[in-house]
XYZ file of C-alpha atoms in Angstrom:
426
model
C 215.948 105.664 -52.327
C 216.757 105.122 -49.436
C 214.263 106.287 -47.186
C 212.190 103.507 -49.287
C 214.436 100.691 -48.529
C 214.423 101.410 -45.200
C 210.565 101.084 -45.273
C 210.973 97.889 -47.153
C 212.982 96.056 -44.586
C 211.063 97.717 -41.641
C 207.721 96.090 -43.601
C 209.691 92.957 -43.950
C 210.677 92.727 -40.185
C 207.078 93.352 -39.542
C 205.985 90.717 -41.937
C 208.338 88.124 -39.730
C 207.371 88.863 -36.637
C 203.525 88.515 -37.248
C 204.506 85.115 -39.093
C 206.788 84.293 -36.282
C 203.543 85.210 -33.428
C 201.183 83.269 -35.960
C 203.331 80.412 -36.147
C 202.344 78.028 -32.786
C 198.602 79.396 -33.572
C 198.532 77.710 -36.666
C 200.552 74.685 -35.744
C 197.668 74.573 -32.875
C 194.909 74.921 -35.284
C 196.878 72.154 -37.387
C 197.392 69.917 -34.312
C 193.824 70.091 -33.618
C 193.031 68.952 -36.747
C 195.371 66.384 -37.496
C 196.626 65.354 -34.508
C 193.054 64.908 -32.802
C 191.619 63.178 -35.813
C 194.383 60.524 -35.714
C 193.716 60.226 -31.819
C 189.821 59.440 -33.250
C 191.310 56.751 -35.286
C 192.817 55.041 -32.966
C 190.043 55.104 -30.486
C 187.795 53.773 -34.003
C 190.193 51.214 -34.215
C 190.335 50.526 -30.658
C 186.629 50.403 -30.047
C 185.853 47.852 -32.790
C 188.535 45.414 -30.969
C 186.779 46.016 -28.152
C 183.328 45.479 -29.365
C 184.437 42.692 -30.854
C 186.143 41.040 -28.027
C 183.033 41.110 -25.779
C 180.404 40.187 -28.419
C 183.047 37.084 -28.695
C 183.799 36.510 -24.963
C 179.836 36.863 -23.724
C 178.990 34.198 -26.419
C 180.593 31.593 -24.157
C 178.970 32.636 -20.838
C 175.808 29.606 -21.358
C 176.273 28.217 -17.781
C 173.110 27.683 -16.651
C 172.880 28.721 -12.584
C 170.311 26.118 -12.125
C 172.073 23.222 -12.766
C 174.994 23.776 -9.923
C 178.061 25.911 -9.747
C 179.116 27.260 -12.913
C 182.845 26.357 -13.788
C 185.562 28.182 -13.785
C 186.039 26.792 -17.535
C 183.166 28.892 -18.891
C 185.342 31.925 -18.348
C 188.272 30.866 -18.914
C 186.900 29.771 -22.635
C 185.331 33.337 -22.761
C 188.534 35.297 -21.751
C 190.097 32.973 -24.901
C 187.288 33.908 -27.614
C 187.838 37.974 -26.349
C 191.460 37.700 -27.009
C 191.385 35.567 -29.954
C 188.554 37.714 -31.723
C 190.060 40.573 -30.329
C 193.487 39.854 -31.959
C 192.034 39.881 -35.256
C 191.599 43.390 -35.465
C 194.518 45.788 -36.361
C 195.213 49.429 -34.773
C 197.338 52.444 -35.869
C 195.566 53.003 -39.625
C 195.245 49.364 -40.002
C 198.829 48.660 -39.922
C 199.409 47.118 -36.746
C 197.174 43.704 -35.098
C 196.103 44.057 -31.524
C 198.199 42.438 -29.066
C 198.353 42.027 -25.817
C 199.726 45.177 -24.864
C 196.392 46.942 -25.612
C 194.198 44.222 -24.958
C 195.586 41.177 -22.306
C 193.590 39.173 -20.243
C 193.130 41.217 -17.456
C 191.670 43.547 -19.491
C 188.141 41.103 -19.467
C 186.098 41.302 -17.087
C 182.837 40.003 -15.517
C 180.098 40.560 -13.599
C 176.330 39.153 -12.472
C 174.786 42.018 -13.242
C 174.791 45.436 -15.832
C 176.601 47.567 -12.992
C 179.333 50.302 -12.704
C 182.240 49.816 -14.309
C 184.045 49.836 -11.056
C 182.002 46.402 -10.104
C 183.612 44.291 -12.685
C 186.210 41.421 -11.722
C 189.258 40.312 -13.647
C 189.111 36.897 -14.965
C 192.361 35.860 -12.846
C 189.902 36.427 -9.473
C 187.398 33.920 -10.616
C 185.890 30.905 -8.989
C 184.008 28.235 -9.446
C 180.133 29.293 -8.777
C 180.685 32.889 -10.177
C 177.677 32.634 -13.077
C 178.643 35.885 -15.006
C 176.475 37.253 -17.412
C 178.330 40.146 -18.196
C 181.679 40.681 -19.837
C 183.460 44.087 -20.436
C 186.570 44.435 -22.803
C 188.819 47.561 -22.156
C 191.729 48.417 -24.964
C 194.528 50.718 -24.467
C 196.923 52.342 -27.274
C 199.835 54.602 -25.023
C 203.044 56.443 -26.849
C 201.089 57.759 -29.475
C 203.178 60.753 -30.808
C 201.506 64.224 -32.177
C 202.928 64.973 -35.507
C 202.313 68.491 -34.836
C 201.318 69.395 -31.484
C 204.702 68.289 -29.841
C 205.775 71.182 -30.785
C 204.234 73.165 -28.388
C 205.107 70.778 -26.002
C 202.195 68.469 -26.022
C 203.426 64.826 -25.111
C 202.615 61.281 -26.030
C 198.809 60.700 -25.409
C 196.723 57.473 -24.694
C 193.767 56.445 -25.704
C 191.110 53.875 -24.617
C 187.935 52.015 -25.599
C 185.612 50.278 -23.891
C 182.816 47.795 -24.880
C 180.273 45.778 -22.378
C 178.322 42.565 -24.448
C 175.525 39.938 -23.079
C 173.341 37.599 -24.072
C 169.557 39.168 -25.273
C 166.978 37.377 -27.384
C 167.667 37.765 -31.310
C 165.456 38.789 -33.687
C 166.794 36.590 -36.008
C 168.641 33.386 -35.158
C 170.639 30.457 -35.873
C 168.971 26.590 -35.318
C 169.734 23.242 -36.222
C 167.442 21.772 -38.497
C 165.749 19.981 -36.196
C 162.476 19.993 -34.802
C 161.159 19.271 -31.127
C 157.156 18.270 -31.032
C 155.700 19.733 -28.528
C 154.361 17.624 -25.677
C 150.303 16.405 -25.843
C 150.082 19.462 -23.197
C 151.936 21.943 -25.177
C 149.513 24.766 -26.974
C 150.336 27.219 -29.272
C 150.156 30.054 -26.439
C 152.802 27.709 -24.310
C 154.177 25.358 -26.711
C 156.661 24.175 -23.591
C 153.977 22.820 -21.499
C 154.539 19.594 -20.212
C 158.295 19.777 -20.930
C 160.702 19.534 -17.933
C 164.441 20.892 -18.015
C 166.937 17.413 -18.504
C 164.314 15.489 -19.636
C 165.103 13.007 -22.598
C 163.473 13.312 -25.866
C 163.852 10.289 -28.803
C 163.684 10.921 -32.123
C 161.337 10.552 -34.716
C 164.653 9.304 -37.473
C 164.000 6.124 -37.332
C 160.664 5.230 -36.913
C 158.930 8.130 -38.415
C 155.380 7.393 -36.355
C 156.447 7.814 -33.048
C 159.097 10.562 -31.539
C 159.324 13.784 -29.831
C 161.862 15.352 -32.547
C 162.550 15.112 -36.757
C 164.272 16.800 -39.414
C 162.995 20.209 -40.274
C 163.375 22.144 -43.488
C 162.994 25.746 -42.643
C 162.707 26.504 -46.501
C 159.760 24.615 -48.145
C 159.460 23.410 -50.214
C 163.206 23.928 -51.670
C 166.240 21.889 -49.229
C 167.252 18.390 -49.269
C 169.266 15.912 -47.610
C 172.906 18.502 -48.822
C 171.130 21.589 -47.104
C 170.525 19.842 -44.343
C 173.632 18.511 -43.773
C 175.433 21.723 -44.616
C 173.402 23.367 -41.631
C 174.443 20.495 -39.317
C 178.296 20.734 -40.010
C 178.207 24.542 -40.466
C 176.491 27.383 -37.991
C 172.952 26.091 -38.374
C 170.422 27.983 -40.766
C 170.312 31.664 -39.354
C 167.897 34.484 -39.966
C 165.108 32.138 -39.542
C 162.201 34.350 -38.543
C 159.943 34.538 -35.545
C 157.148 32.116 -34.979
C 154.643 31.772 -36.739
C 157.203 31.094 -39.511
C 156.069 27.526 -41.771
C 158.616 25.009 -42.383
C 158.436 22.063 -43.065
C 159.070 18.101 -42.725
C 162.053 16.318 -44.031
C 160.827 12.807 -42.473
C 163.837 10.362 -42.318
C 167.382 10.932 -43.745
C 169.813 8.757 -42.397
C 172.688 9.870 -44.828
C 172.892 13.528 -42.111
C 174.989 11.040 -39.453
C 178.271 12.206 -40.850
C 177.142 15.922 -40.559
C 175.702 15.826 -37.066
C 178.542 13.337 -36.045
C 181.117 16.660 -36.774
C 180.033 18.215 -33.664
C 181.085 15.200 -31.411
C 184.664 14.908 -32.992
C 183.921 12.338 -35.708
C 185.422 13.199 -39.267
C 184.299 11.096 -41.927
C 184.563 11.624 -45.988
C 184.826 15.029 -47.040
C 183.717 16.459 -43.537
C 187.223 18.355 -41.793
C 188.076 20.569 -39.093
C 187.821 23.712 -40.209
C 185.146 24.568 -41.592
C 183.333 22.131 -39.609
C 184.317 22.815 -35.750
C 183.806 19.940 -33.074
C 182.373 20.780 -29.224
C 184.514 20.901 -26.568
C 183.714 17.030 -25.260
C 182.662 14.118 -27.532
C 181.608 12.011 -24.560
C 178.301 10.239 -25.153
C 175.347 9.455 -23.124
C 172.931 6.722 -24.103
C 170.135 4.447 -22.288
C 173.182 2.558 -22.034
C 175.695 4.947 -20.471
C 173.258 6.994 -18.954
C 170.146 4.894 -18.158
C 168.396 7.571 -16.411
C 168.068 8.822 -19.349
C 167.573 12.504 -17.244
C 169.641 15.345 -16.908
C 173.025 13.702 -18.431
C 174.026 17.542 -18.535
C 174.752 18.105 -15.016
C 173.378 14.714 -13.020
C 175.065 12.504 -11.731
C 175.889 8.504 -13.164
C 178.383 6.264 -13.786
C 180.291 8.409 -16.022
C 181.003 12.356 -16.054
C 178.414 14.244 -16.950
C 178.042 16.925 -19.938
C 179.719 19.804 -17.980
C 182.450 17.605 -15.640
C 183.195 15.822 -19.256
C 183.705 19.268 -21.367
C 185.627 20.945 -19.188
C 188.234 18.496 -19.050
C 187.369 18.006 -23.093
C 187.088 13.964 -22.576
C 186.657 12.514 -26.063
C 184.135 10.086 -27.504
C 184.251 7.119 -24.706
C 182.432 3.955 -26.377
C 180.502 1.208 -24.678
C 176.996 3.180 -24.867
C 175.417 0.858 -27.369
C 174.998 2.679 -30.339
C 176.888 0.000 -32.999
C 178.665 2.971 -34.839
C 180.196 2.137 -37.818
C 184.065 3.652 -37.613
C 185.889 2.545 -40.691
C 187.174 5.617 -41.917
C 186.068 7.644 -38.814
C 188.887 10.507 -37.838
C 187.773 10.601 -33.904
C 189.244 13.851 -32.129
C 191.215 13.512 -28.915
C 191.161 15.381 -25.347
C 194.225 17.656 -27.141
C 192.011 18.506 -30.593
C 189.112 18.917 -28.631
C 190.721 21.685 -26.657
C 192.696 22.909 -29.357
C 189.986 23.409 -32.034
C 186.560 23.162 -29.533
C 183.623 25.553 -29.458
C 179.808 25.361 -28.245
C 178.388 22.803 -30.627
C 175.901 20.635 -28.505
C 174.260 22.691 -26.974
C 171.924 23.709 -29.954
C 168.442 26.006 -30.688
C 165.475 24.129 -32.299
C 162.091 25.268 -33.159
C 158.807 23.898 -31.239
C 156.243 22.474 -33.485
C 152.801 20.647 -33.749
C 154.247 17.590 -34.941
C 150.714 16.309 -35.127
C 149.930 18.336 -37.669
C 152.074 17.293 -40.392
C 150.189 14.520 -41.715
C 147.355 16.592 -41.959
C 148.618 19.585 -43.786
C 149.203 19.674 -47.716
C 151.712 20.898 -48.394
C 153.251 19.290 -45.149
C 154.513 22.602 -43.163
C 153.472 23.585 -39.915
C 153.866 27.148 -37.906
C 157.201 27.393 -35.612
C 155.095 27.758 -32.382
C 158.619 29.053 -30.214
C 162.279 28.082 -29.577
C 164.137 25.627 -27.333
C 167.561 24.725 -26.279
C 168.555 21.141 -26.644
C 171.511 19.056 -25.725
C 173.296 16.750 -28.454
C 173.577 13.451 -26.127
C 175.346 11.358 -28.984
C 177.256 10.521 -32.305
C 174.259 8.971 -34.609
C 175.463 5.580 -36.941
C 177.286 6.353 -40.012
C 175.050 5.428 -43.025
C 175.851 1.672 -43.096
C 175.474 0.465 -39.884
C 173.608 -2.826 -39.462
C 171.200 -1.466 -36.306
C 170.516 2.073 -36.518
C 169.404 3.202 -32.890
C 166.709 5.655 -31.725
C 168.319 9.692 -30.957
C 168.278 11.340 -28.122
C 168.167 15.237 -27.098
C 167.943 16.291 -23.529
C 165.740 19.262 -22.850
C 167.381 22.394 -21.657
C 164.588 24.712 -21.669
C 163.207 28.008 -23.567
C 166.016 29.220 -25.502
C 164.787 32.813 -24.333
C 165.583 32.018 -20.831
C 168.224 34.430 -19.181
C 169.607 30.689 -18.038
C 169.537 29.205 -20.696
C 173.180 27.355 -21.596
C 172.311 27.934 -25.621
C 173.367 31.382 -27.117
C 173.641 31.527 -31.203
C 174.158 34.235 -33.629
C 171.548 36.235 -35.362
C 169.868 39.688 -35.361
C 169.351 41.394 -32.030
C 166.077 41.807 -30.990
C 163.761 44.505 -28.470
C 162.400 44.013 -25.605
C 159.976 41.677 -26.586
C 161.604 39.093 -29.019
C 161.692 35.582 -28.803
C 164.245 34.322 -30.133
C 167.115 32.766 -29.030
C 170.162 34.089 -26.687
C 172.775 35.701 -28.691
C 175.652 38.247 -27.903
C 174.743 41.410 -27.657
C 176.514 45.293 -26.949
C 174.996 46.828 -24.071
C 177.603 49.673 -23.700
């Protein structure tokens, strides 16, 4: 009896110390499978911040090169949409938002060109004439604790994400509802012949014979004057497809001033910031305020032109002629403008054969390509007593690497068309 209790407890003994050598190799095997999969978490969580901040941030890098210097304001307003979209996305299971800790300001930065990481400056060592075309958003999360492998002596660990966006031609896109004819030159192979970058286009609104741009509904034959005007306040109509897509002709609906007028800080009936945001300047150019009538967007005249005039976000000025009706008219000030502005002028429109209309039953004609246009003015609310022509300046082929529209949509290959939008290149 007790030869076999001795055995017992020597079995026992043995039993502990093989538990007791197991133990750290099974708190290891645990650690690497807890303790690494909530390091992958965090870097999950960490990399969709990151994505999300330069997708955000690139969006607001539309200087065009061509035009002069680029201002320092372009980004400084994309270093504001990376930390604001940024901030919107939470860390550490969800439980947590992002702050400024993992990702600050000096955490965005910028360069010419796709290049080494090493290559990329820091927003605070910008100056005016830098035209970046490249943003990269790093995240950090430090002190994160093991739940098992401190045990063993493993210490806090850090991890980091990493996310580089442009702007590429979409697939898909956003546009204003808007068409721009092409010029007598223009063919379908090079609908933008003829057409020269600042030059002044007037509308077709109000006298529906002559014109170089109308209303477009991209959905014939369905629409309307409330679709329309929904697309004007809101983004635009998005995942319109490539040319030769047919839309077709609204002719004239002057009841869309209140909609368009949104983007230019005018607030009017049921029409409010949000959902509907304003630019970041509601200065106006007219024949009258600008009679150049070229290149208001970075020319020279008697008052500040489009990019002098938005970054210092100078409101709607007056005097240019165009008899608006205000009773009733909310009109945004420097402060609102910078408080609640985005890129709202600065808008993509198909290129069509206006020509054609007339001809065609039912009246839609083939989206022959894509061009970036610059909002020059409020239009008259609907009860004005002289309705003036409108006028968009001509910025060029949306797909244009300088191009100063971007939009949202579908990203595209290699050999799309559509217009700029923000896209993840690392």
């Amino acid at each position: 009896m007790n030869t076999l209790s001795c055995q017992t407890s020597l079995q026992r003994g043995a039993v502990a110390i093989i538990v007791a050598l197991s133990l750290p190799v099974l708190i290891g095997f645990a650690g690497l499978a807890l303790d690494l999969g909530h390091l992958y978490v965090e870097k999950t969580e960490l990399q969709n911040a990151t994505d999300a901040c330069a997708l955000a941030a690139s969006r607001e890098l539309t200087c065009d090169p061509t035009a002069g210097p680029c201002a320092t304001s372009y980004v400084t307003n994309a270093v504001n949409a990376g930390l604001t979209v940024a901030a919107r996305n939470k860390v550490d299971f969800q439980s947590s938002l992002i702050s400024s800790t993992q990702i600050a300001a000096s955490d965005i930065k910028f360069s010419t060109v796709f290049a080494p990481d090493s290559t990329y400056v820091p927003s605070g060592s910008t100056t005016a004439g830098t035209n970046y075309k490249y943003v990269m958003c790093t995240a950090q999360q430090t002190g994160i604790i093991p739940w098992f492998m401190q045990v063993l002596g493993v210490g806090n660990q850090t991890v980091s994400a990493q996310a580089v966006a442009t702007l590429a031609p979409a697939q898909t896109n956003c546009a204003i509802p808007m068409g721009l004819c092409k010029l007598p030159a223009g063919t379908p192979a090079n609908p933008f012949a003829g057409m020269v970058i600042g030059q002044w286009m007037e509308s077709k609104l109000s006298a529906s014979a002559t014109g170089s741009f109308d209303w477009i509904n991209f959905t014939p034959p369905g629409g309307g004057a409330n679709l329309l005007a929904n697309q004007l306040a809101g983004t635009g109509v998005c995942s319109v497809p490539p040319p030769p897509t047919q839309v077709g002709e609204q002719g004239n609906i002057n009841s869309l001033s209140n909609a368009w007028n949104t983007r230019f800080g005018f607030y009017k009936g049921s029409y409010a910031n949000p959902p509907s945001a304003p630019d970041y300047t509601g200065e106006s150019y007219t024949p009258t305020s600008w009679p150049s009538k070229f290149n208001a967007y970075s020319g020279t005249g008697s008052i500040p032109n489009f990019l002098t005039a938005r970054s210092s976000n100078l409101a709607y000025q007056g005097g240019d002629g165009l008899n608006l009706n205000m009773g009733g008219v909310t009109v945004y000030n420097p402060t609102q403008l910078a408080a609640s502005g985005a890129d709202r002028r600065l808008a993509t429109v198909p290129v069509v054969d206006c020509s054609s209309w007339a001809a065609s039953n039912p009246q839609t004609v083939p989206i022959l390509g894509y061009a970036c246009v610059l909002m020059l003015h409020p239009m008259p609310q609907t009860g004005g007593s002289t309705k003036p022509d409108v006028w968009l300046e001509y910025r060029g082929q949306s797909t244009d690497p300088a191009s100063p529209c971007a939009t949202s949509g579908s990203v595209g290959g290699p050999g799309s068309i559509g217009p700029m939008i923000p896209s993840l290149v690392q």
